[in-house]
Coordinates of C-alpha atoms in Angstrom, one line a residue:
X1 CA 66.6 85.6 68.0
X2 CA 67.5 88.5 70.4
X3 CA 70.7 86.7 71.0
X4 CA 71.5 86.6 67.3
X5 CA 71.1 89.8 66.8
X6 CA 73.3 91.1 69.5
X7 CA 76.3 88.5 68.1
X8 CA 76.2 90.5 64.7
X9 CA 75.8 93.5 67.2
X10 CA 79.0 92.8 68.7
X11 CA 81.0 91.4 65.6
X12 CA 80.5 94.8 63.4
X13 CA 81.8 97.1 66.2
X14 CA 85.1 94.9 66.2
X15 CA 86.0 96.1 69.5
X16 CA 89.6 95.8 70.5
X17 CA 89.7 94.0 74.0
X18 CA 90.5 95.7 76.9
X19 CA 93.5 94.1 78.9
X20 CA 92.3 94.1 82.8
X21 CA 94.5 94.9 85.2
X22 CA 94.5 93.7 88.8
X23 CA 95.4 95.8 91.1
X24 CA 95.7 92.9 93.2
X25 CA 98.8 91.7 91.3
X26 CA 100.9 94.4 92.3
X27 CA 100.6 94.4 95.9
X28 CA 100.3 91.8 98.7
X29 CA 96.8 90.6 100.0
X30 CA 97.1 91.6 103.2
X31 CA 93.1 90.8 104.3
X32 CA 91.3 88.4 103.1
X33 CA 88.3 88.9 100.5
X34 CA 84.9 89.9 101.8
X35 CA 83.3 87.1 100.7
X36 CA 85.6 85.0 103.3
X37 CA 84.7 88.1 106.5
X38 CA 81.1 87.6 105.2
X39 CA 81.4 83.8 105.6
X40 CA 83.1 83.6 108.9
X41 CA 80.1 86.4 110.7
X42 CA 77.3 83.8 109.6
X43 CA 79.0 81.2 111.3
X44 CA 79.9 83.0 114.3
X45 CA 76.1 84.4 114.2
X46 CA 75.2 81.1 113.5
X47 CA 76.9 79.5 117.2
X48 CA 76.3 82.2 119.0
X49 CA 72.4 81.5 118.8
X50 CA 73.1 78.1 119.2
X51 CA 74.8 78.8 122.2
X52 CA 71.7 80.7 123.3
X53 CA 69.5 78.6 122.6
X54 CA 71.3 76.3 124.5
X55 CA 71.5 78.3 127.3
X56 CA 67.7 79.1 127.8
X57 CA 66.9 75.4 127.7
X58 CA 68.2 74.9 130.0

């Protein structure tokens, strides 16, 4: 019902769409996303208490 609602919402402002620019797309990716940095610290967290734990056993 609250879904409905916001579909007629939307269809009588008739909005033109906004083209989206990447900024991306002009220049070369030099780094690589976050997402990938955040990845690769929780695996390198990740072994280095493994290697720890390793080490106090034994």
């Amino acid at each position: 019902m609250i879904l409905e609602g916001h579909r007629r919402w939307l269809q009588s402002q008739q909005h033109t769409p906004v083209p989206r620019v990447s900024l991306s797309a002009s220049r070369p990716m030099i780094l690589p996303p976050l997402s990938m940095d955040l990845g690769l610290l929780m695996i390198s967290i990740g072994a280095v208490n493994l290697w720890r734990a390793r080490q106090k056993s034994t």
